[in-house]
mmCIF file of C-alpha atoms in Angstrom:
data_model
loop_
_atom_site.group_PDB
_atom_site.id
_atom_site.type_symbol
_atom_site.label_atom_id
_atom_site.label_comp_id
_atom_site.label_asym_id
_atom_site.label_seq_id
_atom_site.Cartn_x
_atom_site.Cartn_y
_atom_site.Cartn_z
ATOM 1 C CA MET E 1 20.676 -6.740 -0.295
ATOM 2 C CA LYS E 2 21.109 -3.064 0.488
ATOM 3 C CA ILE E 3 22.087 -0.639 -2.273
ATOM 4 C CA THR E 4 25.577 0.379 -1.110
ATOM 5 C CA PRO E 5 26.783 -3.230 -0.551
ATOM 6 C CA PHE E 6 25.328 -4.142 -3.973
ATOM 7 C CA LEU E 7 27.302 -1.323 -5.614
ATOM 8 C CA ARG E 8 30.538 -2.229 -3.802
ATOM 9 C CA ALA E 9 30.243 -5.882 -4.804
ATOM 10 C CA ALA E 10 29.248 -5.063 -8.399
ATOM 11 C CA ALA E 11 32.281 -2.781 -8.785
ATOM 12 C CA ARG E 12 34.488 -5.823 -8.093
ATOM 13 C CA LEU E 13 32.877 -8.076 -10.723
ATOM 14 C CA GLU E 14 35.373 -9.303 -13.288
ATOM 15 C CA ASP E 15 33.671 -11.609 -15.751
ATOM 16 C CA PHE E 16 29.914 -11.346 -15.040
ATOM 17 C CA SER E 17 29.740 -15.154 -15.071
ATOM 18 C CA GLN E 18 26.951 -17.110 -13.415
ATOM 19 C CA ALA E 19 29.303 -18.356 -10.677
ATOM 20 C CA GLU E 20 30.726 -14.918 -9.909
ATOM 21 C CA VAL E 21 27.301 -13.250 -9.666
ATOM 22 C CA GLU E 22 25.861 -16.110 -7.589
ATOM 23 C CA ALA E 23 28.721 -15.633 -5.128
ATOM 24 C CA MET E 24 28.082 -11.882 -5.049
ATOM 25 C CA LEU E 25 24.328 -12.280 -4.456
ATOM 26 C CA GLY E 26 24.644 -15.274 -2.142
ATOM 27 C CA GLN E 27 21.963 -17.180 -4.045
ATOM 28 C CA PRO E 28 21.599 -19.287 -7.192
ATOM 29 C CA LEU E 29 20.643 -17.876 -10.575
ATOM 30 C CA ARG E 30 18.159 -19.609 -12.863
ATOM 31 C CA ARG E 31 18.978 -19.722 -16.587
ATOM 32 C CA THR E 32 16.142 -18.124 -18.558
ATOM 33 C CA GLN E 33 17.410 -17.824 -22.127
ATOM 34 C CA GLN E 34 20.403 -18.065 -24.394
ATOM 35 C CA SER E 35 21.291 -16.354 -27.636
ATOM 36 C CA SER E 36 24.432 -16.350 -29.708
ATOM 37 C CA ALA E 37 25.597 -13.214 -27.863
ATOM 38 C CA TRP E 38 24.621 -13.804 -24.221
ATOM 39 C CA ILE E 39 23.073 -16.072 -21.606
ATOM 40 C CA GLY E 40 20.208 -14.766 -19.466
ATOM 41 C CA PHE E 41 19.705 -15.585 -15.781
ATOM 42 C CA GLU E 42 17.303 -14.442 -13.051
ATOM 43 C CA ALA E 43 17.251 -14.587 -9.268
ATOM 44 C CA ALA E 44 14.804 -13.598 -6.582
ATOM 45 C CA GLY E 45 15.343 -10.218 -5.030
ATOM 46 C CA ALA E 46 16.766 -9.433 -1.643
ATOM 47 C CA GLY E 47 16.698 -6.322 0.529
ATOM 48 C CA HIS E 48 15.774 -3.290 -1.586
ATOM 49 C CA PHE E 49 15.599 -5.350 -4.796
ATOM 50 C CA ALA E 50 12.564 -7.217 -6.150
ATOM 51 C CA GLU E 51 14.618 -9.305 -8.587
ATOM 52 C CA PHE E 52 17.974 -9.590 -10.283
ATOM 53 C CA GLU E 53 18.752 -10.266 -13.928
ATOM 54 C CA LEU E 54 22.133 -11.185 -15.387
ATOM 55 C CA ARG E 55 22.995 -11.066 -19.063
ATOM 56 C CA SER E 56 26.338 -12.790 -19.221
ATOM 57 C CA PRO E 57 28.476 -12.874 -22.343
ATOM 58 C CA GLY E 58 29.333 -16.491 -21.477
ATOM 59 C CA PRO E 59 31.122 -18.614 -18.911
ATOM 60 C CA SER E 60 34.634 -17.557 -19.918
ATOM 61 C CA ALA E 61 34.046 -14.039 -21.252
ATOM 62 C CA ARG E 62 35.840 -11.268 -19.390
ATOM 63 C CA PHE E 63 33.881 -8.178 -20.446
ATOM 64 C CA GLY E 64 30.498 -6.900 -21.452
ATOM 65 C CA GLY E 65 28.094 -8.415 -18.934
ATOM 66 C CA LEU E 66 25.027 -6.694 -17.555
ATOM 67 C CA LEU E 67 23.640 -7.102 -14.026
ATOM 68 C CA ILE E 68 20.268 -5.503 -13.271
ATOM 69 C CA GLY E 69 18.695 -5.059 -9.839
ATOM 70 C CA ARG E 70 15.023 -4.016 -10.089
ATOM 71 C CA PHE E 71 13.172 -2.263 -7.290
ATOM 72 C CA PRO E 72 9.708 -3.488 -6.224
ATOM 73 C CA ARG E 73 8.433 0.075 -6.614
ATOM 74 C CA PRO E 74 10.140 3.245 -7.834
ATOM 75 C CA LEU E 75 12.460 4.924 -5.325
ATOM 76 C CA THR E 76 13.048 8.662 -5.224
ATOM 77 C CA LEU E 77 16.530 9.742 -6.246
ATOM 78 C CA GLN E 78 16.823 11.333 -2.815
ATOM 79 C CA THR E 79 16.604 7.824 -1.341
ATOM 80 C CA LEU E 80 19.507 6.704 -3.553
ATOM 81 C CA ALA E 81 21.568 9.892 -3.081
ATOM 82 C CA PRO E 82 23.802 8.584 -0.267
ATOM 83 C CA ALA E 83 24.961 5.688 -2.473
ATOM 84 C CA LEU E 84 25.184 7.644 -5.742
ATOM 85 C CA ASP E 85 26.748 10.901 -4.518
ATOM 86 C CA ALA E 86 30.129 9.195 -4.073
ATOM 87 C CA LEU E 87 30.212 8.015 -7.716
ATOM 88 C CA PRO E 88 31.510 10.118 -10.621
ATOM 89 C CA PHE E 89 28.570 11.261 -12.784
ATOM 90 C CA LEU E 90 29.024 10.534 -16.500
ATOM 91 C CA ARG E 91 25.872 11.509 -18.394
ATOM 92 C CA GLU E 92 22.091 11.518 -18.574
ATOM 93 C CA GLU E 93 20.185 10.002 -21.490
ATOM 94 C CA MET E 94 16.488 10.098 -22.274
ATOM 95 C CA ASN E 95 14.719 7.093 -23.793
ATOM 96 C CA PRO E 96 12.401 7.524 -26.771
ATOM 97 C CA PRO E 97 8.745 6.824 -25.978
ATOM 98 C CA PRO E 98 7.715 3.230 -26.728
ATOM 99 C CA ILE E 99 5.931 2.824 -30.044
ATOM 100 C CA GLY E 100 2.296 1.825 -29.722
ATOM 101 C CA ALA E 101 2.384 1.739 -25.930
ATOM 102 C CA ALA E 102 -0.082 3.406 -23.622
ATOM 103 C CA VAL E 103 0.869 6.862 -22.423
ATOM 104 C CA GLN E 104 3.407 6.585 -19.611
ATOM 105 C CA PRO E 105 5.929 8.862 -17.915
ATOM 106 C CA PRO E 106 9.079 9.532 -19.937
ATOM 107 C CA THR E 107 12.070 7.436 -18.927
ATOM 108 C CA GLY E 108 15.820 7.708 -19.127
ATOM 109 C CA GLY E 109 19.026 6.837 -17.414
ATOM 110 C CA ARG E 110 21.631 8.546 -15.284
ATOM 111 C CA TRP E 111 25.080 7.029 -15.763
ATOM 112 C CA PHE E 112 27.857 6.856 -13.199
ATOM 113 C CA ARG E 113 31.378 5.369 -13.084
ATOM 114 C CA LEU E 114 31.441 2.272 -10.847
ATOM 115 C CA GLY E 115 35.024 1.041 -10.588
ATOM 116 C CA PRO E 116 35.925 -0.286 -14.051
ATOM 117 C CA HIS E 117 32.214 -0.478 -14.982
ATOM 118 C CA GLU E 118 29.345 1.904 -15.649
ATOM 119 C CA LEU E 119 26.185 2.080 -13.560
ATOM 120 C CA ALA E 120 22.918 3.128 -15.176
ATOM 121 C CA VAL E 121 20.121 4.253 -12.890
ATOM 122 C CA SER E 122 16.867 3.703 -14.797
ATOM 123 C CA ILE E 123 14.610 6.659 -14.061
ATOM 124 C CA GLN E 124 11.033 7.770 -14.587
ATOM 125 C CA LEU E 125 10.706 11.497 -15.186
ATOM 126 C CA THR E 126 7.856 11.986 -12.775
ATOM 127 C CA SER E 127 7.603 14.446 -9.927
ATOM 128 C CA PRO E 128 9.708 13.612 -8.046
ATOM 129 C CA VAL E 129 12.051 11.787 -10.421
ATOM 130 C CA SER E 130 12.197 8.140 -9.376
ATOM 131 C CA ALA E 131 14.448 5.147 -10.037
ATOM 132 C CA THR E 132 13.135 1.737 -11.122
ATOM 133 C CA ALA E 133 16.392 -0.255 -11.401
ATOM 134 C CA LEU E 134 20.175 -0.225 -11.219
ATOM 135 C CA ALA E 135 22.083 -1.742 -14.149
ATOM 136 C CA VAL E 136 25.812 -2.450 -13.956
ATOM 137 C CA HIS E 137 27.405 -2.621 -17.408
ATOM 138 C CA GLY E 138 30.654 -4.562 -17.543
ATOM 139 C CA ALA E 139 33.797 -2.800 -18.684
ATOM 140 C CA TYR E 140 34.953 -3.307 -22.238
ATOM 141 C CA PRO E 141 38.652 -3.669 -23.072
#
């Protein structure tokens, strides 16, 4: 799946249910875990994406899901610019370094408005800055 069609389809998501995301991706999702707050699913990647992950608030929930598309290798932000330039920029946040982990490049997120949802572009602050995933956060009422 190419990036722009992924963003267009994700902007139209309503309930982040397994059925809705399977229809969007055109492939089945495999349930991986369940907690009291959400159900986790995974699917093989397609196009620019190595894999997809869905954290759904449940089969009938209307808000609060999370759909992640991970890249097989980091992409420069210049590569993503055509798809992201049309979206309203919201904010940039830096992540704290992981405790006890080996030294690695600092990471963060650039947030954009995507229809009723928010899109987080997970970034590595390397030179050049690169993106590792796109995460669509479902709208909250």
